[in-house]
PDB file of C-alpha atoms in Angstrom:
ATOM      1  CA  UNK A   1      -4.570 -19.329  -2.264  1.00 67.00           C
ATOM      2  CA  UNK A   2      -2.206 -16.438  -3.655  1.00 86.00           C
ATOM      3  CA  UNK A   3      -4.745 -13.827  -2.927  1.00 90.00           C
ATOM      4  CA  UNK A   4      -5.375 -15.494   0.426  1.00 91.00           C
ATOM      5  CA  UNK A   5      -1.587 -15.219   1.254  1.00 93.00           C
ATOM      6  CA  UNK A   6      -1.490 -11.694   0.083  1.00 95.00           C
ATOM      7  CA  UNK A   7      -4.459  -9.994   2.602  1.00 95.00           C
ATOM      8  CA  UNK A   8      -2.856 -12.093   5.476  1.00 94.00           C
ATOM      9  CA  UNK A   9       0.384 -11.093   5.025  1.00 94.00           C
ATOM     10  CA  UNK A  10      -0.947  -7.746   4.163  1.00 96.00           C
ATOM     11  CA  UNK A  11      -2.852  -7.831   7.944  1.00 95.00           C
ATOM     12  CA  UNK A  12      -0.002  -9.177   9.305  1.00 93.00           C
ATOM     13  CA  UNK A  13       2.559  -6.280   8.506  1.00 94.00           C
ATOM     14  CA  UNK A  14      -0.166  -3.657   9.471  1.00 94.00           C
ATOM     15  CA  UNK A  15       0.034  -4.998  12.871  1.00 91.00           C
ATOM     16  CA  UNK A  16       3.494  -5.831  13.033  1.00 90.00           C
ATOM     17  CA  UNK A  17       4.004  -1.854  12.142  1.00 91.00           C
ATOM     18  CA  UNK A  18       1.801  -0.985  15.081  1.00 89.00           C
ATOM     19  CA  UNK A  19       3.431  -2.839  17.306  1.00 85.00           C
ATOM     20  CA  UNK A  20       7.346  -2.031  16.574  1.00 87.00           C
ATOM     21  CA  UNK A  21       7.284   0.937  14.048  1.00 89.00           C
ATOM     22  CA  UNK A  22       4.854   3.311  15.067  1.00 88.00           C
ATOM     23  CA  UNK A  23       5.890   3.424  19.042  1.00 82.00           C
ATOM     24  CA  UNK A  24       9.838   3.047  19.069  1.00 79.00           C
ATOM     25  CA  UNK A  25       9.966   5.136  22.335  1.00 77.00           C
ATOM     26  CA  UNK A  26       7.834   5.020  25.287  1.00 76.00           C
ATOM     27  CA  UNK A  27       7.757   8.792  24.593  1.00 82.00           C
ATOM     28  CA  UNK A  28       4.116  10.056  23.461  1.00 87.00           C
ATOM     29  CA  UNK A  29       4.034  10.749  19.078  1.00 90.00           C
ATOM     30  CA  UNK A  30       4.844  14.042  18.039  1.00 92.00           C
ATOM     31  CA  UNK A  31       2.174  16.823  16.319  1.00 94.00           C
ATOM     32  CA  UNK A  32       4.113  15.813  12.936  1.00 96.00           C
ATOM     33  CA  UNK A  33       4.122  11.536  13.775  1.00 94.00           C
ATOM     34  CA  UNK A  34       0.413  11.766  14.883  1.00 94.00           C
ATOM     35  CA  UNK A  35      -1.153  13.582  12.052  1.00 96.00           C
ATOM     36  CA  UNK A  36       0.503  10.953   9.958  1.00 97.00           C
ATOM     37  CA  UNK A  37      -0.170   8.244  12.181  1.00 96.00           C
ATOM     38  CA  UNK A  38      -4.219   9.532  12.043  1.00 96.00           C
ATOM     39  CA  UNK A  39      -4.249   9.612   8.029  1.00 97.00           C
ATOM     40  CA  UNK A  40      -2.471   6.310   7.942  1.00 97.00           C
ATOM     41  CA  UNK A  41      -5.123   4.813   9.583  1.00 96.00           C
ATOM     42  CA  UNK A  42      -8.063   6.453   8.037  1.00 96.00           C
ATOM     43  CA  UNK A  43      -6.811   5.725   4.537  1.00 97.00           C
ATOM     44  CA  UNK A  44      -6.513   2.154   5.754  1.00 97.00           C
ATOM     45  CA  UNK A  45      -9.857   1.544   7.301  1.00 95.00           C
ATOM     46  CA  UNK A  46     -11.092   3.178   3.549  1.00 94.00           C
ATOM     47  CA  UNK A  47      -8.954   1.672   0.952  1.00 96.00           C
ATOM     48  CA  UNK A  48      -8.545  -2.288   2.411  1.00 96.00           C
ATOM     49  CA  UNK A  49     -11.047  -4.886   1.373  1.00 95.00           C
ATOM     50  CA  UNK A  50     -13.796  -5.900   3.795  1.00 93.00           C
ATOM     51  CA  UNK A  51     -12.346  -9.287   3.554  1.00 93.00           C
ATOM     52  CA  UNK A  52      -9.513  -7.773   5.957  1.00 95.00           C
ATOM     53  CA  UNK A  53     -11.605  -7.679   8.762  1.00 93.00           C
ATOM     54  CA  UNK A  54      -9.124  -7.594  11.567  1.00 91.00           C
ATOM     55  CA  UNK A  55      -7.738  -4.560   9.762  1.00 94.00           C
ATOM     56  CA  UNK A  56     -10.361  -2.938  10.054  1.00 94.00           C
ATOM     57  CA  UNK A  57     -11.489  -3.525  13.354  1.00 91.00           C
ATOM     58  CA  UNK A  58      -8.151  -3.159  14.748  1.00 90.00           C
ATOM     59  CA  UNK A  59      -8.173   0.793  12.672  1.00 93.00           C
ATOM     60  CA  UNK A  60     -11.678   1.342  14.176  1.00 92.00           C
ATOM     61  CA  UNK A  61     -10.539   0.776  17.443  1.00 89.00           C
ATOM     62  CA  UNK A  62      -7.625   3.270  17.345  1.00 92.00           C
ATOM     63  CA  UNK A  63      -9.729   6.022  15.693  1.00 93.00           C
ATOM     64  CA  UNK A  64     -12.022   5.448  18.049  1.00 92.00           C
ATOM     65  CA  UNK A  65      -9.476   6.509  21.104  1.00 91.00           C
ATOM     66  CA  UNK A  66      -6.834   8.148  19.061  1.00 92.00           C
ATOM     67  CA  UNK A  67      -6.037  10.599  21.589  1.00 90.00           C
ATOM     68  CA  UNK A  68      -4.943   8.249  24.128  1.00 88.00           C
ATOM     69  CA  UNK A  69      -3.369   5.663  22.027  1.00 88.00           C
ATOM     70  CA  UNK A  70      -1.248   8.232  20.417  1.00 87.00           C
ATOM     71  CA  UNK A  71      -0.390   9.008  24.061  1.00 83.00           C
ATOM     72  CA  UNK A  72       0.161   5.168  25.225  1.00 78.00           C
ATOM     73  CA  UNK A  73      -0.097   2.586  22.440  1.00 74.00           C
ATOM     74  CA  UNK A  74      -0.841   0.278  25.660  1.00 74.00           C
ATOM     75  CA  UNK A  75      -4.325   0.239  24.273  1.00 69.00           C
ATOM     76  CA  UNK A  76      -3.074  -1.459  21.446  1.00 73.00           C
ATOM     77  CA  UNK A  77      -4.228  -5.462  20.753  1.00 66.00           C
ATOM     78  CA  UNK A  78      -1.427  -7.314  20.609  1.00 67.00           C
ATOM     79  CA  UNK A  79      -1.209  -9.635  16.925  1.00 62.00           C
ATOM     80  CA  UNK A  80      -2.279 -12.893  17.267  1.00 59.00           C
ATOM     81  CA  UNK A  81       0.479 -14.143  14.690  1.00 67.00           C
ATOM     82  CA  UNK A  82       3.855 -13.075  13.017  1.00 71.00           C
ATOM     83  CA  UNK A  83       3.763 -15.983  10.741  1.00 85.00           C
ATOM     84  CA  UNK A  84       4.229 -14.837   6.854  1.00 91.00           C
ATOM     85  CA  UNK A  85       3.169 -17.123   3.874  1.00 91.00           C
ATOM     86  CA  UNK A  86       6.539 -18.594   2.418  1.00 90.00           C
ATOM     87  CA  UNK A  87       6.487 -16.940  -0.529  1.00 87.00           C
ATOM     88  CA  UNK A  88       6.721 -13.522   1.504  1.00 90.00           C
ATOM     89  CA  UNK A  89       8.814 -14.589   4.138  1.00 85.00           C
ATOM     90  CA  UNK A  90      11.177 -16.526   1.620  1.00 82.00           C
ATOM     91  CA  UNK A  91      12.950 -17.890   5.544  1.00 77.00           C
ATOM     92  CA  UNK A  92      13.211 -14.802   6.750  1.00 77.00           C
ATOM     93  CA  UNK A  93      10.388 -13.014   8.845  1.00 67.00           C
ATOM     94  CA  UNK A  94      11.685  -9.498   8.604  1.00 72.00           C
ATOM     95  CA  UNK A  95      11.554 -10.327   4.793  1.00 81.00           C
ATOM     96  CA  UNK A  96       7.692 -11.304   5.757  1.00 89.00           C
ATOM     97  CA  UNK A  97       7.012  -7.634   7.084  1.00 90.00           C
ATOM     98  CA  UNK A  98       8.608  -5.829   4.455  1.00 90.00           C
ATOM     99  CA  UNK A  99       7.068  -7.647   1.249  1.00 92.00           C
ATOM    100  CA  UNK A 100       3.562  -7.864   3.820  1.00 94.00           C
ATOM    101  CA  UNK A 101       4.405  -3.846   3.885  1.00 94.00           C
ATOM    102  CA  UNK A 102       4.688  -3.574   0.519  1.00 95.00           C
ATOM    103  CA  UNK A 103       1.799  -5.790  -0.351  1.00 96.00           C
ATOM    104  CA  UNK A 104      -0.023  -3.454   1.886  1.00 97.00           C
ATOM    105  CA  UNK A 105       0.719  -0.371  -0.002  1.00 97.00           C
ATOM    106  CA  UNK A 106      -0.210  -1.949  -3.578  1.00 97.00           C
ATOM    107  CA  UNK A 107      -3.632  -3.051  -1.986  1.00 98.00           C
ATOM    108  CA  UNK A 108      -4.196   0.677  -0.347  1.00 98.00           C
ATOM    109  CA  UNK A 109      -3.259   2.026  -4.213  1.00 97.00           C
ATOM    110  CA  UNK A 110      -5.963  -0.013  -5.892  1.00 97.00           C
ATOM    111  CA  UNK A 111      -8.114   0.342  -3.027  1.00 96.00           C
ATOM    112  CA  UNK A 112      -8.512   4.024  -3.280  1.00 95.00           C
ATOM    113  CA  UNK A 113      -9.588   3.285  -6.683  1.00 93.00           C
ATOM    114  CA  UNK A 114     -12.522   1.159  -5.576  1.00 92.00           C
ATOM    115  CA  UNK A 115     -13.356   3.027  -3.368  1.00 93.00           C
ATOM    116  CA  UNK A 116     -13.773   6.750  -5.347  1.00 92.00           C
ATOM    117  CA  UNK A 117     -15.693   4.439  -8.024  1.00 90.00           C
ATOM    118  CA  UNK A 118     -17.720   3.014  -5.559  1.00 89.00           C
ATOM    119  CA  UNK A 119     -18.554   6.948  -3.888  1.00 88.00           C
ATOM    120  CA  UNK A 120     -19.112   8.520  -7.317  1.00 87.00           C
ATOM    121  CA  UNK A 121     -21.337   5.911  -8.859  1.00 86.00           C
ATOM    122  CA  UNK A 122     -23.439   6.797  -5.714  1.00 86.00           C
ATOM    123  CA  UNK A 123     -22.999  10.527  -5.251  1.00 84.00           C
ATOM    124  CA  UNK A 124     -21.099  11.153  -2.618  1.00 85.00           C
ATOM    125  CA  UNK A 125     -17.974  12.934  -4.538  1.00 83.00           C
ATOM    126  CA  UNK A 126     -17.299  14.666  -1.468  1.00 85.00           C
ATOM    127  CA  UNK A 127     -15.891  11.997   0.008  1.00 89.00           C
ATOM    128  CA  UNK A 128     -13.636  10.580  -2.659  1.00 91.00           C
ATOM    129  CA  UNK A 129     -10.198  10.462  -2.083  1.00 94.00           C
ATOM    130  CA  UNK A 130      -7.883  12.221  -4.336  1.00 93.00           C
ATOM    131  CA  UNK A 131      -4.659  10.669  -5.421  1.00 95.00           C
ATOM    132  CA  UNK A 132      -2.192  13.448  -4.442  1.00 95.00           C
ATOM    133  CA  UNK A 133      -3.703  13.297  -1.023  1.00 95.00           C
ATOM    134  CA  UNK A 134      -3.404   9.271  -0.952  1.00 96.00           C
ATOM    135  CA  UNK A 135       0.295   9.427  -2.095  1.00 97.00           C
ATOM    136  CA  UNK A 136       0.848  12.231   0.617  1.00 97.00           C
ATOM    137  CA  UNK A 137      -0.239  10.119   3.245  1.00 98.00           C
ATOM    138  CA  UNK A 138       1.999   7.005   2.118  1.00 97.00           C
ATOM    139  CA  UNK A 139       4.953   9.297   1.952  1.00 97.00           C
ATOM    140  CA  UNK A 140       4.212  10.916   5.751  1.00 97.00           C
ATOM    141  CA  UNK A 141       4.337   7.186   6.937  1.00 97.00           C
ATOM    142  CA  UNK A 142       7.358   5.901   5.498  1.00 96.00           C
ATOM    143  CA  UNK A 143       9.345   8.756   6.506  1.00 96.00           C
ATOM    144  CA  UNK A 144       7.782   8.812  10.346  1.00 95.00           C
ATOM    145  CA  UNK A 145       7.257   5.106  10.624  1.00 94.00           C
ATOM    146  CA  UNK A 146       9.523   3.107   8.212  1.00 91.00           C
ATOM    147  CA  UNK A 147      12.562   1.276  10.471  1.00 83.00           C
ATOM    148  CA  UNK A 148      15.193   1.154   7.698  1.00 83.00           C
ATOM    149  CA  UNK A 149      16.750   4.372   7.048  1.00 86.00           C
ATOM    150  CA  UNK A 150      18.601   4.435   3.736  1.00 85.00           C
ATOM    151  CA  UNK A 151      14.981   2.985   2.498  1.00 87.00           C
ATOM    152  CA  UNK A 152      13.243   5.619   3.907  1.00 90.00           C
ATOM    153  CA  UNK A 153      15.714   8.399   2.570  1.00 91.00           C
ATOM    154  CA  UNK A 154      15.724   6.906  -0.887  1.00 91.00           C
ATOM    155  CA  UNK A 155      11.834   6.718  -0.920  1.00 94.00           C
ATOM    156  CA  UNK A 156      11.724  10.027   0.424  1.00 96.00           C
ATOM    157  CA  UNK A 157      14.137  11.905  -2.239  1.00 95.00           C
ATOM    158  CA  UNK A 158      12.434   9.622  -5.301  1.00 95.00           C
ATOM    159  CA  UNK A 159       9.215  11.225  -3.686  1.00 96.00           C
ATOM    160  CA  UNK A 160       9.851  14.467  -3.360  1.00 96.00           C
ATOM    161  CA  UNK A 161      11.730  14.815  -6.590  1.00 97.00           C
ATOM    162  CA  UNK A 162       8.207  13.368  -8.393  1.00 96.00           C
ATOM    163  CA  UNK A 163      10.466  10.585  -9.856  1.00 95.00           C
ATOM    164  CA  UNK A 164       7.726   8.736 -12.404  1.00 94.00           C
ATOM    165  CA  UNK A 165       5.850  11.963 -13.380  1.00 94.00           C
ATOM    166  CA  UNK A 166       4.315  12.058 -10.252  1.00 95.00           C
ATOM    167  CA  UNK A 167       3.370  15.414  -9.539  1.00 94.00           C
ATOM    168  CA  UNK A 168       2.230  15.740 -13.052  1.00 92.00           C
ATOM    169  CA  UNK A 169       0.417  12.432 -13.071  1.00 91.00           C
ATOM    170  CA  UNK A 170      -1.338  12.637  -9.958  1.00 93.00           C
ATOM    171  CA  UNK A 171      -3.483  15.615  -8.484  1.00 90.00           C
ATOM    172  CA  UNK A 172      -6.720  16.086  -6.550  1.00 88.00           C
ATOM    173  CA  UNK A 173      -9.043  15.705  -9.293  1.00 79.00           C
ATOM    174  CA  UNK A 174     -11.972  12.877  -9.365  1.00 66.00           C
ATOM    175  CA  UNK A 175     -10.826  11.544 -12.459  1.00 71.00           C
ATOM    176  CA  UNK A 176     -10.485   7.832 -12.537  1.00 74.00           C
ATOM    177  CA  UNK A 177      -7.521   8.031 -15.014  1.00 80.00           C
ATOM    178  CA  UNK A 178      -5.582   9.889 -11.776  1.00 85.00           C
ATOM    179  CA  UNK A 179      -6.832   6.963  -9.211  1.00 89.00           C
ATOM    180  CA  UNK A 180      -5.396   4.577 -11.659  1.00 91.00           C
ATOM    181  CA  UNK A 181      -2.247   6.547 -12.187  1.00 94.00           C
ATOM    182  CA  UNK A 182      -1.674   6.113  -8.442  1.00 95.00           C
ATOM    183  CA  UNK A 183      -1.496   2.175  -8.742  1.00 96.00           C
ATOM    184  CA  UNK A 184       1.133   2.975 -11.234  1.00 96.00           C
ATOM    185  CA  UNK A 185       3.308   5.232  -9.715  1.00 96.00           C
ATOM    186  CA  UNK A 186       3.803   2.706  -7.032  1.00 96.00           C
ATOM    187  CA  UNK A 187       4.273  -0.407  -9.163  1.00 97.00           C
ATOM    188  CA  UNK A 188       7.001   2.011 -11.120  1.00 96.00           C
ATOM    189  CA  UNK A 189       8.786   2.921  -7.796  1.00 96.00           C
ATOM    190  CA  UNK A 190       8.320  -0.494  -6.097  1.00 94.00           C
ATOM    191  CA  UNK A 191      10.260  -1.804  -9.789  1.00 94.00           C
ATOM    192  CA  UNK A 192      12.977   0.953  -9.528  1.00 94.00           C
ATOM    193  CA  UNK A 193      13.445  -0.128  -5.859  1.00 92.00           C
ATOM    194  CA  UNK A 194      13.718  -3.707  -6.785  1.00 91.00           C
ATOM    195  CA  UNK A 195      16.179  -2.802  -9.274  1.00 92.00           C
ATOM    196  CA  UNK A 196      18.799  -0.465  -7.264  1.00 92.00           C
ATOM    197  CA  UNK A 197      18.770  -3.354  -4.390  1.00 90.00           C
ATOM    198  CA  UNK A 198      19.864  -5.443  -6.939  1.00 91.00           C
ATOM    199  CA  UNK A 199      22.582  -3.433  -8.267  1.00 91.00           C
ATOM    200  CA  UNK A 200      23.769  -2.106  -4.798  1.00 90.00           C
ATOM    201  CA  UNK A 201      24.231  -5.928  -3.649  1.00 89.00           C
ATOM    202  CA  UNK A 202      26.401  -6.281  -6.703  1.00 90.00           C
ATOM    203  CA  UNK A 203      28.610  -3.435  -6.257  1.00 89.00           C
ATOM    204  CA  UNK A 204      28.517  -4.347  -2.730  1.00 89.00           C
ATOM    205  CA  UNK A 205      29.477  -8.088  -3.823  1.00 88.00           C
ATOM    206  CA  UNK A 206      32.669  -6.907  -5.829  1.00 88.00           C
ATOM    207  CA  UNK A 207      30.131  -8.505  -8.654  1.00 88.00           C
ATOM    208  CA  UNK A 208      29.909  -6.606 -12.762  1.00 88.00           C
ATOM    209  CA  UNK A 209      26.877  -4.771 -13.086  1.00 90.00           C
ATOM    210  CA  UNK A 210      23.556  -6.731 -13.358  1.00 90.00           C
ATOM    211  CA  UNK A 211      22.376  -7.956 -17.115  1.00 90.00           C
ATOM    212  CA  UNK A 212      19.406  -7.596 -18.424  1.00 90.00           C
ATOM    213  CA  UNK A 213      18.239 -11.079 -17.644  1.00 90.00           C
ATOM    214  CA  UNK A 214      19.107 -10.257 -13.730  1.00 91.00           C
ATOM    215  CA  UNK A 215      17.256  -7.307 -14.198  1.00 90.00           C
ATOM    216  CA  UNK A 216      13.792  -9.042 -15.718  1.00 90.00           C
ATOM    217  CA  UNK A 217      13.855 -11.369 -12.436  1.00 91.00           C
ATOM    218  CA  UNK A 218      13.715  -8.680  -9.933  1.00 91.00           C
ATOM    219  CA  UNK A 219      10.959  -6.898 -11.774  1.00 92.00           C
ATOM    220  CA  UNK A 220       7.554  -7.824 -11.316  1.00 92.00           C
ATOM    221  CA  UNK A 221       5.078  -9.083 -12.507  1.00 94.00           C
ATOM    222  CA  UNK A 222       6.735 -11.502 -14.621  1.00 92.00           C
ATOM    223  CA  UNK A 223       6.491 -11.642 -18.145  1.00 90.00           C
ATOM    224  CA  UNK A 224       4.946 -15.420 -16.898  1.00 91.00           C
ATOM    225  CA  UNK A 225       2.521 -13.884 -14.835  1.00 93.00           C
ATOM    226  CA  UNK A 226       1.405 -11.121 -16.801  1.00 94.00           C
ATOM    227  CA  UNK A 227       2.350 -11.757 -20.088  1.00 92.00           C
ATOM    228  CA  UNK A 228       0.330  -8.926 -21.727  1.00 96.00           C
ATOM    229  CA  UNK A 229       1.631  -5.720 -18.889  1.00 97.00           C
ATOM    230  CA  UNK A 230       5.339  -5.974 -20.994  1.00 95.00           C
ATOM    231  CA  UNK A 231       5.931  -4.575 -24.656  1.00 94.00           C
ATOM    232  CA  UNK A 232       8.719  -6.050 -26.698  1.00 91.00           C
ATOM    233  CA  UNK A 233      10.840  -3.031 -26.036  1.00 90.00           C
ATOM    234  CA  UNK A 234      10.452  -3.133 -21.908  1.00 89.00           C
ATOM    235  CA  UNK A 235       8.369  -0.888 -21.646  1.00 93.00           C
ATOM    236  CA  UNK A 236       4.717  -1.727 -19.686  1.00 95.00           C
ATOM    237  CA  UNK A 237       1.318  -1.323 -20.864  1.00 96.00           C
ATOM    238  CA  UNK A 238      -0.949   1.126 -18.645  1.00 95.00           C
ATOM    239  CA  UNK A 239      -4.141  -0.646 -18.568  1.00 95.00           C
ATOM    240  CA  UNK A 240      -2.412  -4.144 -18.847  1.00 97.00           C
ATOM    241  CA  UNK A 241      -0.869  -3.636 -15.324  1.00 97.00           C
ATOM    242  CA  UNK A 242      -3.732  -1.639 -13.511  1.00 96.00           C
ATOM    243  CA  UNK A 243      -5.785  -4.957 -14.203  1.00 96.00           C
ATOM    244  CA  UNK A 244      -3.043  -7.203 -13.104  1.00 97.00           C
ATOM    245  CA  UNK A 245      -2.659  -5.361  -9.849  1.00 96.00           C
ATOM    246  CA  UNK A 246      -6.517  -5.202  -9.380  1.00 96.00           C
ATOM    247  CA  UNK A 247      -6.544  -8.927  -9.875  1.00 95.00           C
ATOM    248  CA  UNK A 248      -3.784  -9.293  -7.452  1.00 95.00           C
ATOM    249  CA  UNK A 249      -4.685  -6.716  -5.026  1.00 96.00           C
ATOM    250  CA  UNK A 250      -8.335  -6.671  -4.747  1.00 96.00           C
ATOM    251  CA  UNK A 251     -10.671  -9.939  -3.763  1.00 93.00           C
ATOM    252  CA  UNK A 252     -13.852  -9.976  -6.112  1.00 80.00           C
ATOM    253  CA  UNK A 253     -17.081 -11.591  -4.783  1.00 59.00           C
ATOM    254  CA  UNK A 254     -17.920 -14.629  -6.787  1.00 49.00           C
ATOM    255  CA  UNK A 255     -21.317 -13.041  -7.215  1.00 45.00           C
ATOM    256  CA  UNK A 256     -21.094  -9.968 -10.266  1.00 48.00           C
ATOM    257  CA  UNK A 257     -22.916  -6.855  -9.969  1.00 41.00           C
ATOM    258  CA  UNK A 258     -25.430  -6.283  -7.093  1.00 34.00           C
ATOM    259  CA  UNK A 259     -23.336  -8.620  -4.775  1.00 42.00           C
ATOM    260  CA  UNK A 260     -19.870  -7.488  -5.049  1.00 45.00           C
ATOM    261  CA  UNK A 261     -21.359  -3.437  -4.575  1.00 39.00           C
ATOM    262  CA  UNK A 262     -23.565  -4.684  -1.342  1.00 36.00           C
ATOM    263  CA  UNK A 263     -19.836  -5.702  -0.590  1.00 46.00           C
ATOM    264  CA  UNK A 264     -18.136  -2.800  -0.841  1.00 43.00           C
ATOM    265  CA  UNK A 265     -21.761  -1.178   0.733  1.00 40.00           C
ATOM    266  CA  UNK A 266     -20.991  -3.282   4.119  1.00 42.00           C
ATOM    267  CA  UNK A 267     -17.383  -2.586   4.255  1.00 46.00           C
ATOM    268  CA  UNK A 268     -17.971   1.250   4.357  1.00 42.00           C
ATOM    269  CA  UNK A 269     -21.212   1.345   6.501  1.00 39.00           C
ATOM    270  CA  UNK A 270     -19.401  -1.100   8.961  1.00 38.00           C
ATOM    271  CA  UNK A 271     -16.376   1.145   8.922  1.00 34.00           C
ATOM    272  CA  UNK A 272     -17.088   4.940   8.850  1.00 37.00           C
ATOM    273  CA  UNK A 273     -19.927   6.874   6.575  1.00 37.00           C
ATOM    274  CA  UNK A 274     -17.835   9.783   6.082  1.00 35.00           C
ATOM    275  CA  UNK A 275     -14.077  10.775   5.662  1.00 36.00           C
ATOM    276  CA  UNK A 276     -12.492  13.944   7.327  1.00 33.00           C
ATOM    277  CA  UNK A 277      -9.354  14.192   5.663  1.00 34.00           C
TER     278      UNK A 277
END
């Protein structure tokens, strides 16, 4: 049922974004707010699971009268639920659309992965999507679209400072080590963002700085859940996490080989041929 939870809450923050993030005015977007708005979308409908079918249907839909939605998000279909699964909501559902939002992100990371190995197993390298380009298009929406604005600032700046060795770890090769390395760079800013919230309640809180055993409990996963992604020292294995966020991230069909690639055939056939980027 975890992975269940995850893609609904996932589906549930996408349209909860549409519906109070992306229109805040009644004011048309801007040049800047619609091109990201546009390559949101398009990375969506390409990097989400077929298994999030609304998603898809619901980025179709919008690509499919762009112009006028971007105009009058009136066209928009309304989401049939704000419910999040417990463990994202945690009692709270604005805590439900940010960890849906976040889920969201990690999915779109490993996504892109599956779907450049998916392209170049079948030829069609022109349409992979780079890394750099995927990252871009995450930053453009947080900073246009995100509602909490020291978030947004802090993302921004860790961004644009290529906190993580991003610019030197991701680029807009076809390598599969950079697709991977994109998974990574968010599960190593997600962690660092887990971490300063922690430490800013604190200070906030009159309260000493965090230990180390505070620490360990904000980071994720947990040394229970993934035993082999943590070294002795702290520091993460590579390869242990990509796998762990694949697992978490990305359904699998129960079927191997043929069946899981007819799956990832459907999703893009039903969803676009090409990308435009």
């Amino acid at each position: 049922h975890r992975q269940a939870d995850i893609l609904s809450d996932a589906a549930l923050s996408f349209d909860f974004a549409l519906m109070n993030s992306i229109f805040t005015s009644m004011n048309p977007l801007s040049s800047d707010e619609s091109k990201a708005f546009r390559n949101w979308i398009k990375l969506v409908q390409h990097a989400t699971p077929p298994q999030m079918r609304s998603v898809h249907e619901q980025s179709e839909a919008i690509l499919k009268s762009f112009d006028s939605i971007s105009r009058d998000h009136a066209a928009l279909k309304k989401p049939i639920s704000d419910v999040w699964s417990a463990s994202c909501a945690r009692g709270s559902k604005y805590a439900g659309y940010t960890c849906g939002l976040w889920e969201l992100f990690h999915i779109i990371t490993v996504g892109v992965a599956e779907w450049n190995s998916v392209r170049s197993q079948e030829g069609h390298d022109s349409e992979l999507i780079s890394s750099t380009h995927a990252a871009s298009v995450l930053r453009d929406y947080i900073e246009h679209f995100f509602g909490c604005e020291v978030c947004r600032e802090n993302f921004i700046q860790m961004y644009d400072a290529c906190a993580f060795d991003r610019c030197a770890r991701l680029s807009e090769d076809s390598s599969a080590t950079s697709w991977k390395y994109l998974c990574i760079w968010l599960f190593e800013t997600h962690n660092d963002i887990n971490v300063r919230l922690l430490r800013e309640k604190a200070e906030r809180e009159g309260n000493r700085e965090p230990n180390d055993a505070l620490i360990w409990a904000v980071r994720w996963p947990s040394k229970l859940d993934c035993a082999n992604c943590w070294n002795v020292d702290g520091t993460f294995d590579s390869e242990a996490v990509y796998r762990h966020l694949k697992k978490e991230y990305w359904p699998v069909s129960n079927e191997k080989g043929e069946k899981r690639h007819q799956e990832m055939q459907l999703g893009m056939a039903s969803y676009g041929d090409s990308i435009h980027w």
